[in-house]
Amino acid sequence: MQTAVSGSVVDQQKIDIKNIPVHVEVHTPSANKAPEYAPRNRIYVRAVKGLHQAVRRYMGFVFMGLFMLLPWLQYEGHQAILLDITEQKFNIFALTLWPQDFTILAWIFIIAAYALFFITAFYGRVWCGYLCPQTVWTFIFIWFEEKIQGTRNQRMKLDAEPWSGVKFFKKAATHFCWLAFSLLTSLIFVGYFTPVADLFMQFFTLEASFWAVTSVLFFTLCTYGNAGWMREIMCTHICPYARFQSAMFDKDTFTVTYDEKRGENRGPRSRKDKDYKEKGLGDCIDCNLCVHVCPTGIDIRNGLQYECINCGACIDACDDTMSKMGYPPGLISYTTEHSLNGKPTRVLRPKLLGYLLVLLAVCTAFAWTLYSRVPLEMNIIRDRGALFRTNNDGLVENTYTLSISNKSQHTVVFDLSVSADASFNWIGPHQVSLNGGETGSVPISLALDPYSTKERSLEITFTVQQQDNAEVQLQQATKFFLGNR
């Protein structure tokens, strides 16, 4: 009886086991069965005119002009901007930076980072749309396409046609222009790191060094591949900025946005149709021009997307359509989420003010670093063979080597001196003349009467001062040893 009851209890506590299939379905990339796995389609960007594109083009012209002009400028007989890596010095007009001035370069990069954060928090990803080299070069390459192959529809038709002499000529001319422009800009870029005039002459006369030629060809292929072939892939898949930009966005950030309440429902209609709202239609006529002009190929009407670079092309295209239809502009505009929801936009908010305060603090630190910078460096090297010795006159001598670097661009004469609580005999030169960027070693011996002090060592300070400018001076302390007393 007990056995039967026990068995019944065990049956009631038994957990049912369910067999789970272990078959795994593998989804193979197939454009026919799974469109989401389809390979990248070529984006044919349509030309558009408008305020934002005019601003983008003018900014591109200005900064591209500066990029090409700056390395050719001369300052006091030398290239104004020359980042000479082999000599380990950066000449920027009157300023010369050495490896010891790494702090200044660090401040520059920090300022650029926080300026980018501030602009992004305020006006979205406008850096990408207006000044990013990838975007600037891409639009230049698209301009070559338009001038050689025609409009968007003509380019699509040309690609769909079978190969012919005309098609080959247009394609070859396009790629030739791409490569020529890439080579030109690569030479200019490498010219920031080596004398640009010599680089151009030696490159085309086949006399340039191996590393110069390699650098030019490398950047030429990179520019040609990025702006000619990869284009939006750089923005959507490779550039990390697209991935973390949303961390700087909030509901008061101005971004390119489609007004869904005003635009939906979409639908075509004639210009004379004034009763479209009674039919349940919004202002969007579903012309798809906003998609055709987008360099990354997105539909801004689907909402904010990380691929959007805030170039404003869709705004200009939509405003032009609204003008032709007789509708008010602004269906697509730079606006905020709060503004779309009928709430006031807070421009001065904690996040933006935080970025601004940090940016101002970093700029102040950078300015102070430049102001307090002394174009001079000194290292004191003691005689490691003997800390001290007694000469024939019974004086205790210490020998030092002053390694002095002239970090300016001019020849400078420096005065050398020492200060201490005792009177030393100076053995060695009191002056040294150094060319711009030169480092010199000056051996100095100091002698002291051992009975003039009871100390075993003394604190002394060497001073190096520019002869014609007392404000340029550097002091460094060291020890003078007298030995066991």
Short mmCIF file of C-alpha atoms in Angstrom, two decimals:
data_model
loop_
_atom_site.label_atom_id
_atom_site.label_comp_id
_atom_site.label_asym_id
_atom_site.label_seq_id
_atom_site.Cartn_x
_atom_site.Cartn_y
_atom_site.Cartn_z
CA MET A 1 0.00 0.00 0.00
CA GLN A 2 2.80 2.37 0.92
CA THR A 3 4.61 1.51 -2.26
CA ALA A 4 1.58 2.43 -4.37
CA VAL A 5 1.18 5.76 -2.62
CA SER A 6 4.85 6.56 -3.03
CA GLY A 7 4.67 5.78 -6.72
CA SER A 8 1.67 8.05 -7.12
CA VAL A 9 3.55 10.93 -5.46
CA VAL A 10 6.55 10.39 -7.69
CA ASP A 11 4.32 10.43 -10.78
CA GLN A 12 2.77 13.72 -9.67
CA GLN A 13 6.21 15.37 -9.18
CA LYS A 14 7.60 14.18 -12.48
CA ILE A 15 8.52 17.01 -14.89
CA ASP A 16 7.45 16.57 -18.47
CA ILE A 17 10.33 16.67 -20.94
CA LYS A 18 9.81 18.45 -24.21
CA ASN A 19 12.07 17.68 -27.15
CA ILE A 20 13.50 20.82 -28.75
CA PRO A 21 14.59 20.51 -32.38
CA VAL A 22 18.26 21.30 -32.93
CA HIS A 23 17.97 22.04 -36.65
CA VAL A 24 19.48 25.43 -37.50
CA GLU A 25 18.38 27.27 -40.61
CA VAL A 26 21.20 29.03 -42.43
CA HIS A 27 20.17 32.15 -44.35
CA THR A 28 22.38 32.51 -47.38
CA PRO A 29 22.75 35.91 -49.01
CA SER A 30 20.39 35.82 -51.95
CA ALA A 31 19.08 38.91 -53.66
CA ASN A 32 16.05 37.00 -54.93
CA LYS A 33 14.89 35.23 -51.76
CA ALA A 34 16.02 37.79 -49.17
CA PRO A 35 16.15 41.40 -50.35
CA GLU A 36 17.66 42.51 -47.05
CA TYR A 37 20.80 40.61 -47.99
CA ALA A 38 21.00 42.18 -51.43
CA PRO A 39 24.38 43.63 -52.37
CA ARG A 40 24.84 47.38 -52.33
CA ASN A 41 23.12 49.18 -55.15
CA ARG A 42 24.85 52.13 -56.75
CA ILE A 43 23.52 55.47 -55.57
CA TYR A 44 22.94 57.97 -58.36
CA VAL A 45 22.90 61.37 -56.66
CA ARG A 46 20.74 63.97 -58.36
CA ALA A 47 21.99 67.56 -58.60
CA VAL A 48 20.04 70.08 -56.55
CA LYS A 49 20.26 73.82 -56.01
CA GLY A 50 19.29 75.75 -52.93
CA LEU A 51 20.50 77.70 -49.93
CA HIS A 52 22.08 74.81 -48.06
CA GLN A 53 23.86 73.43 -51.11
CA ALA A 54 25.16 76.89 -51.96
CA VAL A 55 26.56 77.22 -48.44
CA ARG A 56 28.10 73.75 -48.68
CA ARG A 57 29.70 74.50 -52.06
CA TYR A 58 31.10 77.87 -50.99
CA MET A 59 32.51 76.40 -47.79
CA GLY A 60 34.01 73.58 -49.83
CA PHE A 61 35.61 76.04 -52.26
CA VAL A 62 37.09 78.13 -49.44
CA PHE A 63 38.55 75.24 -47.46
CA MET A 64 39.70 73.35 -50.54
CA GLY A 65 41.40 76.52 -51.72
CA LEU A 66 43.11 76.92 -48.34
CA PHE A 67 44.17 73.27 -48.41
CA MET A 68 45.82 73.71 -51.81
CA LEU A 69 47.30 77.15 -51.13
CA LEU A 70 48.79 76.85 -47.62
CA PRO A 71 51.77 74.60 -48.42
CA TRP A 72 52.91 77.03 -51.13
CA LEU A 73 53.10 80.01 -48.78
CA GLN A 74 56.57 81.18 -47.78
CA TYR A 75 57.52 82.72 -44.45
CA GLU A 76 60.93 84.33 -43.96
CA GLY A 77 62.53 82.18 -46.63
CA HIS A 78 61.04 78.81 -45.73
CA GLN A 79 57.78 76.95 -46.29
CA ALA A 80 55.21 78.50 -43.95
CA ILE A 81 53.64 75.17 -42.98
CA LEU A 82 55.97 72.20 -43.06
CA LEU A 83 55.40 69.20 -40.82
CA ASP A 84 58.83 67.66 -41.26
CA ILE A 85 58.63 64.23 -39.64
CA THR A 86 62.16 63.18 -40.63
CA GLU A 87 63.67 66.24 -38.90
CA GLN A 88 61.14 65.90 -36.06
CA LYS A 89 59.95 69.50 -36.24
CA PHE A 90 56.74 71.21 -37.33
CA ASN A 91 57.07 74.71 -38.80
CA ILE A 92 53.84 76.69 -38.63
CA PHE A 93 54.74 80.22 -39.76
CA ALA A 94 56.79 81.72 -36.86
CA LEU A 95 56.15 78.76 -34.57
CA THR A 96 58.34 75.65 -34.56
CA LEU A 97 57.15 72.62 -32.62
CA TRP A 98 59.49 69.85 -31.52
CA PRO A 99 58.79 66.43 -30.00
CA GLN A 100 59.06 68.11 -26.59
CA ASP A 101 56.07 70.28 -27.55
CA PHE A 102 53.72 67.32 -27.83
CA THR A 103 51.43 69.00 -25.28
CA ILE A 104 50.56 71.71 -27.80
CA LEU A 105 49.55 69.14 -30.41
CA ALA A 106 47.52 67.32 -27.78
CA TRP A 107 45.67 70.53 -26.92
CA ILE A 108 44.89 71.07 -30.62
CA PHE A 109 43.35 67.60 -30.95
CA ILE A 110 41.36 68.04 -27.71
CA ILE A 111 40.02 71.41 -28.92
CA ALA A 112 38.98 69.83 -32.24
CA ALA A 113 37.20 67.00 -30.41
CA TYR A 114 35.21 69.24 -28.08
CA ALA A 115 34.40 71.67 -30.89
CA LEU A 116 32.97 68.70 -32.80
CA PHE A 117 30.97 67.60 -29.74
CA PHE A 118 29.61 71.12 -29.23
CA ILE A 119 28.57 71.57 -32.87
CA THR A 120 26.99 68.10 -32.94
CA ALA A 121 24.96 68.71 -29.78
CA PHE A 122 23.74 72.01 -31.23
CA TYR A 123 23.28 71.37 -34.95
CA GLY A 124 23.63 67.66 -35.51
CA ARG A 125 26.04 66.03 -37.90
CA VAL A 126 26.77 69.16 -39.96
CA TRP A 127 30.53 68.51 -39.90
CA CYS A 128 29.92 65.40 -41.99
CA GLY A 129 27.61 67.18 -44.41
CA TYR A 130 29.63 70.33 -45.01
CA LEU A 131 33.33 69.98 -44.16
CA CYS A 132 34.27 66.32 -43.82
CA PRO A 133 36.92 65.52 -46.49
CA GLN A 134 35.04 62.35 -47.42
CA THR A 135 31.92 64.40 -48.26
CA VAL A 136 33.83 67.20 -50.01
CA TRP A 137 35.78 64.81 -52.24
CA THR A 138 32.67 62.70 -52.93
CA PHE A 139 30.70 65.71 -54.19
CA ILE A 140 33.67 66.78 -56.33
CA PHE A 141 33.77 63.32 -57.90
CA ILE A 142 30.00 63.45 -58.46
CA TRP A 143 30.51 66.83 -60.18
CA PHE A 144 32.95 65.16 -62.60
CA GLU A 145 30.31 62.48 -63.28
CA GLU A 146 27.67 65.09 -64.03
CA LYS A 147 29.90 67.05 -66.39
CA ILE A 148 31.05 63.98 -68.34
CA GLN A 149 28.20 61.45 -68.11
CA GLY A 150 25.23 63.78 -67.65
CA THR A 151 22.37 64.04 -65.20
CA ARG A 152 21.21 61.33 -62.81
CA ASN A 153 18.82 59.78 -65.35
CA GLN A 154 21.45 59.94 -68.08
CA ARG A 155 23.99 58.18 -65.87
CA MET A 156 21.50 55.46 -64.99
CA LYS A 157 20.67 55.00 -68.67
CA LEU A 158 24.37 54.91 -69.59
CA ASP A 159 25.09 52.16 -67.03
CA ALA A 160 22.15 50.13 -68.31
CA GLU A 161 23.36 50.30 -71.92
CA PRO A 162 25.73 47.69 -73.38
CA TRP A 163 29.35 48.70 -73.77
CA SER A 164 30.08 50.93 -76.74
CA GLY A 165 32.71 53.40 -77.83
CA VAL A 166 30.79 56.35 -76.37
CA LYS A 167 30.21 54.59 -73.05
CA PHE A 168 33.86 53.55 -72.81
CA PHE A 169 35.03 57.10 -73.56
CA LYS A 170 32.76 58.66 -70.92
CA LYS A 171 33.70 56.09 -68.29
CA ALA A 172 37.41 56.37 -69.08
CA ALA A 173 37.27 60.18 -69.00
CA THR A 174 35.48 60.08 -65.64
CA HIS A 175 38.02 57.76 -64.05
CA PHE A 176 40.90 59.73 -65.56
CA CYS A 177 39.58 62.92 -63.96
CA TRP A 178 39.11 61.10 -60.65
CA LEU A 179 42.67 59.79 -60.70
CA ALA A 180 44.14 63.12 -61.83
CA PHE A 181 42.36 65.02 -59.07
CA SER A 182 43.33 62.36 -56.54
CA LEU A 183 46.96 62.63 -57.61
CA LEU A 184 46.89 66.42 -57.37
CA THR A 185 45.38 66.47 -53.89
CA SER A 186 47.73 63.69 -52.76
CA LEU A 187 50.75 65.68 -53.89
CA ILE A 188 49.42 68.70 -52.03
CA PHE A 189 48.81 66.62 -48.90
CA VAL A 190 52.28 65.05 -48.92
CA GLY A 191 53.60 68.57 -49.57
CA TYR A 192 52.65 69.43 -45.99
CA PHE A 193 55.28 66.93 -44.81
CA THR A 194 58.05 67.58 -47.33
CA PRO A 195 59.00 70.71 -49.35
CA VAL A 196 56.12 70.95 -51.79
CA ALA A 197 57.94 72.68 -54.67
CA ASP A 198 60.70 70.08 -54.68
CA LEU A 199 58.14 67.29 -54.38
CA PHE A 200 56.23 68.34 -57.51
CA MET A 201 59.39 68.79 -59.55
CA GLN A 202 61.03 65.56 -58.41
CA PHE A 203 57.84 63.50 -58.72
CA PHE A 204 57.22 64.37 -62.36
CA THR A 205 60.91 64.09 -63.26
CA LEU A 206 61.09 60.67 -61.57
CA GLU A 207 63.69 61.89 -59.07
CA ALA A 208 61.56 61.71 -55.90
CA SER A 209 62.56 59.41 -53.08
CA PHE A 210 61.00 55.99 -52.59
CA TRP A 211 58.98 57.06 -49.55
CA ALA A 212 57.71 60.23 -51.22
CA VAL A 213 56.50 58.30 -54.28
CA THR A 214 54.99 55.56 -52.11
CA SER A 215 53.14 58.10 -49.98
CA VAL A 216 51.75 59.98 -52.98
CA LEU A 217 50.57 56.81 -54.73
CA PHE A 218 49.08 55.43 -51.51
CA PHE A 219 46.99 58.55 -50.82
CA THR A 220 46.04 58.76 -54.51
CA LEU A 221 44.57 55.24 -54.44
CA CYS A 222 42.89 55.91 -51.09
CA THR A 223 41.25 59.09 -52.38
CA TYR A 224 40.22 57.44 -55.64
CA GLY A 225 38.76 54.43 -53.84
CA ASN A 226 37.01 56.35 -51.05
CA ALA A 227 35.43 59.15 -53.09
CA GLY A 228 34.98 57.24 -56.35
CA TRP A 229 33.87 53.78 -55.26
CA MET A 230 33.15 53.47 -51.55
CA ARG A 231 31.52 56.86 -50.96
CA GLU A 232 28.60 56.36 -48.54
CA ILE A 233 30.12 53.08 -47.29
CA MET A 234 32.76 55.16 -45.51
CA CYS A 235 30.00 57.14 -43.76
CA THR A 236 27.67 54.27 -42.92
CA HIS A 237 29.99 51.34 -42.19
CA ILE A 238 33.55 52.53 -41.53
CA CYS A 239 33.47 55.98 -39.90
CA PRO A 240 32.95 55.53 -36.13
CA TYR A 241 31.42 59.00 -35.77
CA ALA A 242 28.14 57.77 -37.25
CA ARG A 243 27.86 55.21 -34.46
CA PHE A 244 28.38 57.40 -31.41
CA GLN A 245 26.87 60.67 -32.65
CA SER A 246 23.49 59.78 -31.11
CA ALA A 247 25.09 60.02 -27.65
CA MET A 248 25.40 63.78 -28.23
CA PHE A 249 21.86 64.24 -29.59
CA ASP A 250 18.89 65.24 -27.48
CA LYS A 251 15.40 66.55 -28.15
CA ASP A 252 16.76 70.09 -28.60
CA THR A 253 19.36 69.21 -31.25
CA PHE A 254 18.71 70.69 -34.69
CA THR A 255 18.72 67.89 -37.24
CA VAL A 256 17.34 67.38 -40.74
CA THR A 257 13.81 66.21 -40.00
CA TYR A 258 10.65 65.45 -41.97
CA ASP A 259 7.44 66.94 -40.54
CA GLU A 260 5.32 63.80 -40.53
CA LYS A 261 2.19 65.53 -39.19
CA ARG A 262 2.20 67.96 -42.07
CA GLY A 263 3.38 65.60 -44.82
CA GLU A 264 1.29 62.47 -44.26
CA ASN A 265 -0.54 60.94 -45.97
CA ARG A 266 1.61 61.10 -49.05
CA GLY A 267 0.29 61.04 -52.54
CA PRO A 268 0.59 62.63 -55.99
CA ARG A 269 -1.72 65.40 -57.09
CA SER A 270 -1.82 68.24 -59.61
CA ARG A 271 -0.76 71.76 -58.80
CA LYS A 272 -4.31 72.96 -59.24
CA ASP A 273 -5.69 70.52 -56.71
CA LYS A 274 -6.50 72.70 -53.70
CA ASP A 275 -8.74 70.19 -51.98
CA TYR A 276 -6.07 67.55 -51.38
CA LYS A 277 -6.46 67.76 -47.61
CA GLU A 278 -10.12 66.83 -47.87
CA LYS A 279 -8.94 63.67 -49.62
CA GLY A 280 -6.78 62.79 -46.63
CA LEU A 281 -3.49 63.85 -48.22
CA GLY A 282 -0.67 65.81 -46.64
CA ASP A 283 1.77 68.20 -48.26
CA CYS A 284 4.18 65.45 -49.36
CA ILE A 285 3.49 64.63 -53.01
CA ASP A 286 5.71 61.53 -52.84
CA CYS A 287 8.03 62.76 -55.60
CA ASN A 288 11.02 60.95 -53.99
CA LEU A 289 13.36 63.84 -54.84
CA CYS A 290 14.54 63.86 -51.23
CA VAL A 291 15.81 60.32 -51.81
CA HIS A 292 17.33 61.05 -55.22
CA VAL A 293 19.50 63.90 -53.92
CA CYS A 294 20.68 62.11 -50.75
CA PRO A 295 24.38 61.12 -50.99
CA THR A 296 23.82 58.20 -48.60
CA GLY A 297 20.62 57.01 -50.31
CA ILE A 298 18.26 57.16 -47.31
CA ASP A 299 14.65 58.30 -47.13
CA ILE A 300 14.50 61.06 -44.52
CA ARG A 301 10.74 60.50 -44.26
CA ASN A 302 11.46 57.30 -42.35
CA GLY A 303 12.77 59.34 -39.42
CA LEU A 304 16.20 60.11 -38.02
CA GLN A 305 18.80 57.62 -39.22
CA TYR A 306 22.47 57.31 -38.39
CA GLU A 307 23.31 57.40 -42.12
CA CYS A 308 22.07 61.01 -42.40
CA ILE A 309 25.01 63.43 -42.66
CA ASN A 310 22.87 66.60 -42.32
CA CYS A 311 24.00 68.00 -45.68
CA GLY A 312 20.59 69.59 -46.27
CA ALA A 313 20.24 68.36 -49.86
CA CYS A 314 16.80 66.92 -49.15
CA ILE A 315 15.73 70.27 -47.64
CA ASP A 316 16.62 72.17 -50.81
CA ALA A 317 14.94 69.57 -53.03
CA CYS A 318 11.75 69.56 -50.93
CA ASP A 319 11.60 73.35 -50.64
CA ASP A 320 11.88 73.62 -54.42
CA THR A 321 8.99 71.17 -54.82
CA MET A 322 6.90 73.01 -52.21
CA SER A 323 7.53 76.28 -54.05
CA LYS A 324 6.36 74.81 -57.35
CA MET A 325 3.26 73.38 -55.71
CA GLY A 326 2.49 76.66 -53.96
CA TYR A 327 2.93 75.14 -50.48
CA PRO A 328 4.92 76.75 -47.66
CA PRO A 329 8.54 75.54 -47.35
CA GLY A 330 9.88 73.64 -44.39
CA LEU A 331 8.30 70.22 -44.84
CA ILE A 332 11.88 68.99 -44.38
CA SER A 333 14.02 71.34 -42.32
CA TYR A 334 16.61 71.73 -39.61
CA THR A 335 14.45 71.48 -36.53
CA THR A 336 14.24 69.80 -33.14
CA GLU A 337 12.05 67.06 -31.75
CA HIS A 338 10.61 69.48 -29.22
CA SER A 339 9.70 71.93 -31.98
CA LEU A 340 7.88 69.23 -33.97
CA ASN A 341 5.88 68.32 -30.87
CA GLY A 342 4.87 71.93 -30.28
CA LYS A 343 7.22 72.47 -27.35
CA PRO A 344 9.79 75.27 -27.03
CA THR A 345 13.37 74.46 -28.00
CA ARG A 346 15.96 75.04 -25.29
CA VAL A 347 19.12 76.27 -26.96
CA LEU A 348 20.98 76.98 -23.71
CA ARG A 349 20.79 73.65 -21.92
CA PRO A 350 23.15 71.83 -19.53
CA LYS A 351 24.70 69.51 -22.13
CA LEU A 352 25.48 72.30 -24.59
CA LEU A 353 26.76 74.63 -21.88
CA GLY A 354 28.92 71.81 -20.52
CA TYR A 355 30.55 71.25 -23.90
CA LEU A 356 31.03 75.02 -24.30
CA LEU A 357 32.63 75.47 -20.87
CA VAL A 358 35.03 72.56 -21.43
CA LEU A 359 35.88 73.93 -24.89
CA LEU A 360 36.62 77.38 -23.46
CA ALA A 361 38.72 75.85 -20.69
CA VAL A 362 40.75 73.80 -23.17
CA CYS A 363 41.22 76.83 -25.45
CA THR A 364 42.43 78.84 -22.45
CA ALA A 365 44.90 76.11 -21.51
CA PHE A 366 46.12 75.98 -25.11
CA ALA A 367 46.57 79.76 -25.26
CA TRP A 368 48.45 79.75 -21.95
CA THR A 369 50.71 76.92 -23.14
CA LEU A 370 51.61 78.92 -26.25
CA TYR A 371 52.10 82.15 -24.28
CA SER A 372 54.32 80.58 -21.63
CA ARG A 373 56.32 78.52 -24.10
CA VAL A 374 60.03 79.33 -24.15
CA PRO A 375 61.78 78.66 -27.51
CA LEU A 376 64.69 77.18 -25.64
CA GLU A 377 65.55 73.93 -23.94
CA MET A 378 68.41 73.00 -21.62
CA ASN A 379 69.54 69.71 -20.12
CA ILE A 380 72.35 69.45 -17.58
CA ILE A 381 74.53 66.36 -17.87
CA ARG A 382 77.01 65.73 -15.09
CA ASP A 383 80.42 64.11 -15.57
CA ARG A 384 79.61 60.50 -14.71
CA GLY A 385 83.27 59.56 -14.34
CA ALA A 386 83.71 61.65 -11.19
CA LEU A 387 81.22 63.69 -9.22
CA PHE A 388 84.02 66.01 -8.09
CA ARG A 389 87.81 66.33 -8.14
CA THR A 390 90.46 68.53 -6.55
CA ASN A 391 92.62 70.49 -8.99
CA ASN A 392 96.24 71.64 -8.63
CA ASP A 393 95.16 74.86 -6.91
CA GLY A 394 93.34 72.93 -4.18
CA LEU A 395 89.88 73.89 -5.47
CA VAL A 396 87.04 71.41 -5.81
CA GLU A 397 85.77 71.11 -9.39
CA ASN A 398 82.48 69.78 -10.74
CA THR A 399 82.13 69.29 -14.49
CA TYR A 400 78.84 69.71 -16.38
CA THR A 401 77.72 69.58 -19.98
CA LEU A 402 74.93 71.99 -20.88
CA SER A 403 72.87 70.63 -23.79
CA ILE A 404 71.10 73.68 -25.19
CA SER A 405 68.47 73.57 -27.96
CA ASN A 406 67.43 76.64 -29.94
CA LYS A 407 63.75 75.95 -30.67
CA SER A 408 63.29 79.12 -32.71
CA GLN A 409 63.80 79.57 -36.45
CA HIS A 410 66.65 82.12 -36.17
CA THR A 411 70.28 82.15 -35.08
CA VAL A 412 70.43 83.18 -31.43
CA VAL A 413 73.30 84.00 -29.07
CA PHE A 414 72.73 82.77 -25.50
CA ASP A 415 74.47 84.00 -22.34
CA LEU A 416 75.36 81.37 -19.74
CA SER A 417 75.62 82.00 -16.00
CA VAL A 418 75.29 80.29 -12.63
CA SER A 419 73.87 81.48 -9.33
CA ALA A 420 74.42 80.05 -5.84
CA ASP A 421 75.23 81.01 -2.25
CA ALA A 422 78.93 80.75 -2.99
CA SER A 423 81.41 82.34 -5.39
CA PHE A 424 82.51 79.92 -8.13
CA ASN A 425 85.29 80.06 -10.64
CA TRP A 426 83.73 79.56 -14.10
CA ILE A 427 85.81 77.50 -16.49
CA GLY A 428 84.34 77.46 -19.99
CA PRO A 429 82.55 79.76 -22.49
CA HIS A 430 80.00 82.30 -21.25
CA GLN A 431 78.20 82.47 -24.61
CA VAL A 432 77.03 80.08 -27.28
CA SER A 433 75.58 80.81 -30.73
CA LEU A 434 73.08 78.34 -32.17
CA ASN A 435 71.29 78.28 -35.52
CA GLY A 436 67.54 77.80 -35.68
CA GLY A 437 66.68 74.29 -34.59
CA GLU A 438 70.27 73.51 -33.61
CA THR A 439 71.31 71.76 -30.38
CA GLY A 440 74.73 72.45 -28.92
CA SER A 441 76.73 70.95 -26.05
CA VAL A 442 78.75 73.31 -23.86
CA PRO A 443 81.24 71.80 -21.33
CA ILE A 444 81.41 73.83 -18.13
CA SER A 445 83.53 73.35 -14.98
CA LEU A 446 82.87 75.13 -11.70
CA ALA A 447 85.60 75.42 -9.05
CA LEU A 448 85.13 76.34 -5.38
CA ASP A 449 87.41 76.82 -2.39
CA PRO A 450 86.45 73.89 -0.11
CA TYR A 451 87.10 76.04 3.02
CA SER A 452 84.51 78.66 1.95
CA THR A 453 81.61 76.49 3.10
CA LYS A 454 80.97 73.73 5.57
CA GLU A 455 78.32 72.04 3.40
CA ARG A 456 78.96 68.77 1.57
CA SER A 457 76.85 69.89 -1.39
CA LEU A 458 75.40 73.14 -2.65
CA GLU A 459 72.30 74.01 -4.65
CA ILE A 460 73.25 75.87 -7.82
CA THR A 461 71.16 77.18 -10.73
CA PHE A 462 72.32 77.48 -14.32
CA THR A 463 70.68 80.24 -16.39
CA VAL A 464 70.56 80.41 -20.19
CA GLN A 465 69.32 83.75 -21.52
CA GLN A 466 68.90 85.09 -25.03
CA GLN A 467 71.36 87.94 -25.48
CA ASP A 468 69.01 90.38 -27.22
CA ASN A 469 65.83 89.37 -25.37
CA ALA A 470 65.97 89.00 -21.61
CA GLU A 471 62.46 87.52 -21.52
CA VAL A 472 63.70 84.37 -23.26
CA GLN A 473 65.55 82.58 -20.51
CA LEU A 474 65.56 79.21 -18.84
CA GLN A 475 66.80 78.17 -15.40
CA GLN A 476 67.59 74.71 -14.11
CA ALA A 477 68.84 73.64 -10.68
CA THR A 478 71.46 71.01 -9.93
CA LYS A 479 73.99 70.06 -7.26
CA PHE A 480 77.63 70.97 -6.64
CA PHE A 481 79.37 68.25 -4.62
CA LEU A 482 82.36 68.90 -2.35
CA GLY A 483 82.81 65.33 -1.07
CA ASN A 484 83.42 64.10 2.49
CA ARG A 485 84.50 66.86 4.89
#
